[in-house]
């Protein structure tokens, strides 16, 4: 059976760099989605979020600053991304700066926008107070209709701007309906793509989407904010988040980069599956291992993606070297899935999403209590719990309390004193017996109440 859903109208915020587009985007969205900084050109990729303006659901899109430059340069690629966003818009909010007045770039952009045949709302930002209202009046010369003076930073005039946007939107009856199967109505799987700078994360995202959605190039650090996009595979929808490269803390000294890293870490924590992209030509770096450990600490399942596989000569030697390094350094993620491919050519990329789905299924796995305790009895018989302070630890039974990641509780006496090596023994046994490779496994402990604890003789009788 097929259901129908409305395709949300698209509202795109566009303009030259540093006029406050991202600040306005965050203001309309009601929270901080986009990184904001005084440095021009912070936004490099278009960023979208579904929001409600008054009682109308829309897709709001922030874009990179529009500049004239060679298409091969970073700014040229940013402009192309912004033009693609405008092409998909139902309404364009053209944002200008009241303090700077009309600039030649603004005039050129306004002329280009008029030719696109889109409804345009002129937002005159940084128009605080009476001086801002006066500055807004000269914006009539654009020929785009009434200018709306706003202060995105302080919220002034935003209400009138929202009303103008709503009036310009197509009637709800005219919105397009899209068919989809009711088997796929569940929420999308949340997938984050992380890694060091220039590992090929954005190229991978474009390859998965089959389009040039995020800007790429040889320059390291092109992605500055986390960009969320959606795709669908055979099992349903996936929310894919491209993130900025993660470097060692000692090398992060600029405020903007700290904000980019913070956004990447937030995306990692919100994800269910994390794909850690590694430059296979460079091998596994210590920073890659640090990122993997962070993924494990956050309890997320992980897939290792070895990019640039096509340019290697001795692939088997590289694969073995990477495998050995992982097994030695990531014992807590033993059996982690590894996929090799070329994001640039697309060769092997088709293997990634199936690996992600398998890792996700393991992350959600639940083990029946009966089978779990039969294994547990055999495990403690084969290797008795150790002596601690001259007394044998007693572990009575085990149960799983949740998945995502698989979490088990051990009940017994003084279970909190179980040494780490014995905990690893149990975790490895769980992983091998119940086929849970690569996923984090959590052990918790519950001590049984000792009926003799308060008998007055001061002895703890187990």
XYZ file of C-alpha atoms in Angstrom:
462
model
C 0.000 0.000 0.000
C 1.306 3.467 -0.879
C 0.781 6.563 1.208
C 1.146 10.172 0.092
C 3.043 13.003 1.692
C 3.463 16.656 0.814
C 6.761 17.896 -0.502
C 7.469 20.884 1.725
C 7.838 24.315 0.116
C 11.458 25.474 0.041
C 12.544 28.855 1.418
C 16.123 29.768 0.475
C 18.156 32.529 2.159
C 20.669 33.972 -0.311
C 23.043 36.934 -0.559
C 26.686 37.916 -0.608
C 29.067 36.885 2.211
C 28.826 38.273 5.735
C 25.380 39.894 5.492
C 24.004 37.675 8.277
C 22.326 34.869 6.321
C 23.243 32.163 8.826
C 22.179 34.324 11.765
C 18.820 34.878 10.056
C 18.620 31.147 9.295
C 19.113 30.316 12.996
C 16.613 32.991 14.020
C 13.886 31.645 11.728
C 14.683 28.058 12.726
C 14.403 28.906 16.406
C 17.762 27.443 17.406
C 21.409 27.360 16.352
C 21.708 25.051 13.369
C 24.371 26.900 11.375
C 27.801 28.099 12.536
C 27.964 31.892 12.838
C 31.205 33.869 12.873
C 32.344 37.374 11.906
C 34.731 35.902 9.353
C 33.286 36.113 5.799
C 32.610 32.887 3.927
C 31.963 30.670 6.972
C 29.057 28.920 5.233
C 30.347 26.920 2.285
C 27.569 24.413 1.661
C 23.850 24.875 1.681
C 22.266 23.685 4.912
C 18.586 22.817 5.222
C 16.205 22.137 8.089
C 12.477 21.496 8.312
C 10.780 24.135 10.450
C 7.326 25.583 11.123
C 6.713 29.256 10.310
C 3.574 30.180 12.184
C 1.476 27.102 11.287
C 3.161 26.287 7.958
C 5.819 23.619 7.547
C 8.667 24.599 5.224
C 12.169 23.498 4.318
C 14.496 26.386 5.200
C 17.843 26.533 3.366
C 20.953 28.535 4.259
C 23.442 29.120 1.424
C 27.048 30.135 0.914
C 27.825 33.775 0.172
C 27.432 34.607 -3.514
C 30.597 35.909 -5.166
C 31.893 36.201 -8.723
C 34.917 33.948 -9.124
C 36.393 31.260 -11.322
C 34.212 28.113 -11.154
C 37.281 26.034 -10.207
C 38.010 28.064 -7.070
C 36.437 27.447 -3.673
C 34.284 30.588 -4.002
C 33.238 29.548 -7.492
C 32.126 26.153 -6.193
C 30.308 27.843 -3.311
C 28.417 30.078 -5.748
C 27.407 27.081 -7.854
C 25.997 25.396 -4.734
C 24.012 28.548 -3.895
C 22.660 28.772 -7.450
C 21.480 25.161 -7.215
C 19.645 26.008 -3.993
C 17.910 28.996 -5.605
C 16.849 26.789 -8.525
C 14.968 24.517 -6.078
C 13.362 27.392 -4.121
C 9.705 28.313 -3.896
C 10.637 31.606 -2.220
C 14.031 33.347 -2.038
C 14.876 35.610 0.895
C 17.470 37.992 -0.529
C 19.527 39.188 2.445
C 21.495 42.460 2.300
C 23.391 44.508 4.903
C 21.874 47.845 5.989
C 25.202 49.044 7.394
C 27.113 48.456 4.149
C 24.411 49.849 1.903
C 24.052 48.711 -1.694
C 27.205 47.150 -3.108
C 27.990 46.204 -6.733
C 27.813 42.514 -5.753
C 24.328 43.066 -4.288
C 23.198 44.787 -7.491
C 24.603 42.022 -9.688
C 23.030 39.313 -7.526
C 19.661 41.128 -7.549
C 19.717 41.261 -11.347
C 20.491 37.554 -11.532
C 17.723 36.706 -9.056
C 15.101 38.634 -11.047
C 15.862 36.440 -14.070
C 15.166 33.239 -12.100
C 11.433 33.887 -11.920
C 11.187 33.154 -8.188
C 9.201 35.130 -5.596
C 11.796 37.291 -3.820
C 11.556 38.774 -0.327
C 14.132 41.487 0.374
C 15.479 41.250 3.943
C 17.599 44.218 5.024
C 19.607 42.829 7.935
C 21.507 44.686 10.694
C 18.842 47.405 10.539
C 18.613 48.132 14.250
C 16.777 51.300 15.268
C 15.693 54.354 13.276
C 18.941 54.512 11.279
C 18.305 50.992 10.048
C 14.810 51.887 8.856
C 16.218 54.804 6.870
C 18.944 52.616 5.352
C 16.306 50.105 4.315
C 14.456 52.721 2.252
C 17.275 53.016 -0.289
C 16.939 49.276 -0.940
C 13.801 50.044 -3.012
C 16.262 50.757 -5.816
C 16.769 47.014 -6.286
C 13.301 46.876 -7.814
C 12.395 43.817 -5.735
C 9.445 45.345 -3.926
C 9.173 46.324 -0.281
C 12.359 45.898 1.772
C 11.896 44.388 5.240
C 14.311 45.853 7.830
C 15.330 43.201 10.364
C 17.916 42.492 12.994
C 18.539 38.753 12.831
C 20.792 38.987 15.867
C 18.173 40.650 18.079
C 14.968 39.433 16.420
C 13.661 42.867 15.422
C 11.340 42.892 12.406
C 11.521 39.109 11.940
C 7.771 38.727 12.473
C 6.956 40.966 9.489
C 9.506 39.088 7.379
C 7.870 35.758 8.245
C 4.457 37.085 7.217
C 5.887 38.222 3.884
C 7.431 34.807 3.283
C 4.176 33.023 4.118
C 2.215 35.287 1.747
C 4.676 34.442 -1.058
C 4.506 30.672 -0.572
C 2.380 28.582 -2.947
C -1.094 27.650 -1.748
C -1.089 24.463 0.265
C -3.506 22.914 -2.227
C -0.890 23.422 -4.967
C 1.888 21.558 -3.140
C 3.179 18.359 -4.709
C 2.358 14.974 -3.201
C 4.981 12.255 -3.310
C 4.214 8.533 -3.001
C 6.146 6.266 -0.717
C 5.619 2.796 0.701
C 4.072 2.535 4.140
C 6.785 0.000 5.024
C 9.234 2.925 5.024
C 7.369 5.402 7.224
C 9.707 4.800 10.174
C 12.144 7.529 11.081
C 15.392 7.548 9.101
C 18.581 5.884 10.266
C 20.960 8.582 11.503
C 24.385 8.199 9.888
C 27.371 10.506 10.473
C 30.446 10.606 8.214
C 33.528 11.565 10.242
C 37.300 11.534 9.859
C 40.406 13.648 9.606
C 40.547 16.600 7.153
C 40.868 15.691 3.471
C 40.039 12.002 3.961
C 37.313 12.234 1.303
C 34.170 12.541 3.462
C 32.350 15.075 1.272
C 33.321 13.241 -1.926
C 31.811 10.107 -0.392
C 28.583 11.934 0.471
C 28.253 13.200 -3.107
C 28.909 9.716 -4.459
C 26.224 8.214 -2.219
C 23.729 10.886 -3.271
C 24.643 10.703 -6.948
C 24.966 14.486 -7.189
C 27.344 17.318 -6.300
C 25.494 18.242 -3.098
C 28.460 19.435 -0.989
C 31.534 21.229 -2.275
C 34.728 19.232 -2.611
C 38.284 19.893 -3.698
C 41.940 19.278 -2.890
C 41.916 21.967 -0.192
C 41.813 20.564 3.351
C 39.053 21.785 5.665
C 36.486 22.756 3.007
C 33.590 21.520 5.139
C 33.082 23.808 8.107
C 29.633 22.893 9.374
C 27.710 19.637 9.632
C 25.499 19.230 6.552
C 22.440 16.974 6.819
C 21.002 15.351 3.682
C 18.639 12.441 3.043
C 18.862 9.399 0.823
C 16.938 6.157 0.510
C 18.257 2.624 0.141
C 16.377 -0.661 -0.129
C 15.616 -0.691 3.605
C 14.392 2.865 4.035
C 15.504 6.431 4.527
C 18.907 7.497 5.825
C 19.724 10.902 7.295
C 23.329 11.414 6.254
C 25.460 14.033 8.023
C 28.710 15.246 6.478
C 31.047 16.750 9.077
C 34.135 18.915 9.280
C 37.488 17.131 9.651
C 38.646 16.341 13.179
C 42.239 17.186 14.077
C 44.194 16.789 17.294
C 43.227 19.345 19.945
C 46.773 20.711 20.015
C 46.396 21.831 16.397
C 43.011 23.516 16.820
C 43.603 27.137 17.703
C 41.147 29.198 15.657
C 37.694 29.979 17.052
C 36.026 29.020 13.771
C 37.712 25.626 13.666
C 36.731 24.985 17.272
C 33.125 25.677 16.305
C 33.441 23.322 13.318
C 34.864 20.548 15.491
C 32.115 21.119 18.060
C 29.486 20.694 15.327
C 31.188 17.478 14.163
C 31.248 16.042 17.671
C 27.591 16.930 18.155
C 26.720 15.137 14.904
C 28.673 12.081 16.078
C 26.800 12.008 19.382
C 23.410 12.324 17.664
C 24.172 9.552 15.147
C 23.271 5.880 15.423
C 25.937 4.641 13.020
C 29.218 6.444 12.374
C 31.316 5.894 9.271
C 34.955 6.693 10.036
C 36.631 7.580 6.734
C 40.355 6.823 6.578
C 42.761 7.756 3.800
C 44.031 4.287 2.882
C 47.113 5.769 1.219
C 48.194 7.307 4.534
C 47.089 4.360 6.665
C 45.643 4.453 10.175
C 46.809 7.576 11.971
C 46.733 7.975 15.753
C 44.011 10.604 15.294
C 41.878 8.019 13.465
C 42.190 5.744 16.477
C 41.279 8.589 18.829
C 38.122 9.254 16.799
C 37.270 5.541 16.864
C 37.691 5.453 20.651
C 35.413 8.466 20.956
C 32.777 6.660 18.865
C 33.051 3.643 21.187
C 32.811 5.796 24.327
C 29.642 7.389 22.964
C 28.207 3.915 22.419
C 27.745 4.286 18.659
C 28.356 1.522 16.163
C 31.068 2.180 13.638
C 32.061 1.183 10.126
C 35.632 1.838 8.968
C 35.725 3.204 5.410
C 39.082 2.941 3.628
C 38.991 5.582 0.898
C 41.336 6.097 -2.080
C 41.693 2.315 -2.411
C 42.052 2.579 -6.194
C 45.429 4.357 -6.060
C 47.165 1.727 -3.915
C 49.614 -0.685 -5.481
C 49.996 -3.450 -2.870
C 46.442 -3.499 -1.530
C 46.720 -6.773 0.377
C 49.755 -5.535 2.306
C 47.970 -2.288 3.161
C 44.810 -4.143 4.198
C 46.789 -6.456 6.490
C 48.720 -3.567 8.025
C 45.496 -1.640 8.730
C 43.810 -4.784 10.113
C 46.738 -5.473 12.469
C 46.776 -1.885 13.712
C 43.033 -1.955 14.372
C 43.086 -5.294 16.195
C 45.888 -4.104 18.465
C 44.572 -0.608 19.148
C 40.776 -1.114 19.074
C 40.291 -4.298 21.062
C 37.038 -2.875 22.464
C 35.646 -2.833 18.884
C 36.891 -6.257 17.860
C 35.453 -7.379 14.529
C 34.578 -3.893 13.300
C 33.312 -3.813 9.697
C 35.836 -2.515 7.159
C 34.821 -1.366 3.663
C 37.328 -0.281 0.996
C 36.386 1.879 -1.986
C 37.184 4.950 -4.077
C 34.847 7.844 -3.288
C 36.189 9.722 -6.320
C 35.363 7.050 -8.915
C 32.550 5.384 -6.981
C 34.133 1.944 -7.228
C 33.166 -0.132 -4.179
C 30.960 2.573 -2.608
C 27.890 0.347 -3.093
C 29.238 -1.896 -0.292
C 29.043 0.836 2.334
C 25.316 1.167 3.092
C 24.774 -2.612 3.399
C 27.656 -2.681 5.896
C 26.051 0.227 7.758
C 22.719 -1.622 7.898
C 24.396 -4.772 9.247
C 26.250 -2.779 11.914
C 22.988 -1.062 12.865
C 21.209 -4.424 13.252
C 23.975 -5.695 15.554
C 23.828 -2.465 17.567
C 20.098 -3.101 18.143
C 20.518 -6.809 18.923
C 18.807 -8.456 21.904
C 19.799 -11.842 23.295
C 17.125 -14.120 24.866
C 17.612 -14.421 28.629
C 17.625 -18.225 28.564
C 20.374 -18.480 25.966
C 22.286 -15.697 27.679
C 22.395 -17.463 31.062
C 23.244 -20.850 29.545
C 26.283 -19.199 27.973
C 27.007 -17.396 31.240
C 27.048 -20.591 33.305
C 29.456 -22.178 30.864
C 31.649 -19.067 30.815
C 32.097 -18.860 34.594
C 32.582 -22.642 34.824
C 35.305 -22.505 32.173
C 36.980 -19.513 33.824
C 35.975 -18.896 37.437
C 35.633 -15.315 38.664
C 38.895 -14.259 40.314
C 39.763 -13.883 43.966
C 39.633 -10.297 45.208
C 41.038 -9.437 48.642
C 41.325 -13.132 49.365
C 37.684 -13.953 48.579
C 36.023 -15.382 45.495
C 33.617 -13.103 43.649
C 30.191 -14.620 43.134
C 28.275 -13.769 39.973
C 24.817 -15.326 39.906
C 23.159 -14.376 36.625
C 23.124 -11.942 33.725
C 20.398 -10.194 31.758
C 20.251 -7.737 28.891
C 18.510 -4.483 29.772
C 18.716 -2.705 26.407
C 20.218 -2.492 22.955
C 21.714 0.535 21.191
C 24.388 -0.519 22.266
C 23.832 -3.996 23.752
C 23.928 -3.505 27.530
C 24.014 -6.326 30.081
C 23.668 -6.346 33.876
C 25.563 -8.815 36.084
C 23.996 -9.704 39.429
C 25.959 -11.131 42.320
C 28.103 -10.208 45.279
C 30.703 -7.427 45.058
C 30.305 -7.376 41.252
C 31.703 -3.842 41.125
C 35.096 -5.317 42.057
C 35.307 -7.538 38.955
C 38.733 -6.791 37.378
C 38.907 -5.323 33.887
C 40.574 -8.414 32.398
C 37.649 -10.593 33.530
C 35.191 -8.028 32.163
C 37.003 -8.224 28.821
C 36.761 -12.005 28.970
C 32.977 -11.766 29.372
C 32.607 -9.116 26.666
C 34.667 -11.150 24.194
C 32.579 -14.205 25.001
C 29.336 -12.310 24.427
C 30.667 -10.908 21.169
C 31.789 -14.283 19.806
C 28.863 -16.406 21.024
C 26.035 -14.100 19.987
C 27.627 -12.727 16.819
C 28.077 -9.074 17.782
C 31.277 -8.035 15.985
C 32.459 -4.453 16.095
C 29.692 -2.990 18.236
C 30.265 -1.494 21.702
C 29.111 -3.810 24.505
C 28.340 -2.420 27.940
C 28.471 -4.278 31.275
C 26.758 -2.955 34.381
C 26.793 -4.446 37.874
C 24.219 -4.961 40.602
C 25.211 -6.281 44.024
C 22.754 -8.557 45.810
C 21.796 -7.440 49.283
C 23.743 -9.259 51.967
C 21.362 -10.547 54.679
C 24.261 -10.616 57.179
C 25.493 -7.072 56.477
C 23.918 -5.708 59.677
C 24.171 -8.721 61.960
C 26.516 -6.905 64.306
C 29.552 -9.113 63.866
C 31.120 -6.844 61.262
C 31.620 -9.718 58.830
C 30.423 -9.774 55.245
C 29.148 -13.303 54.701
C 28.623 -14.190 51.089
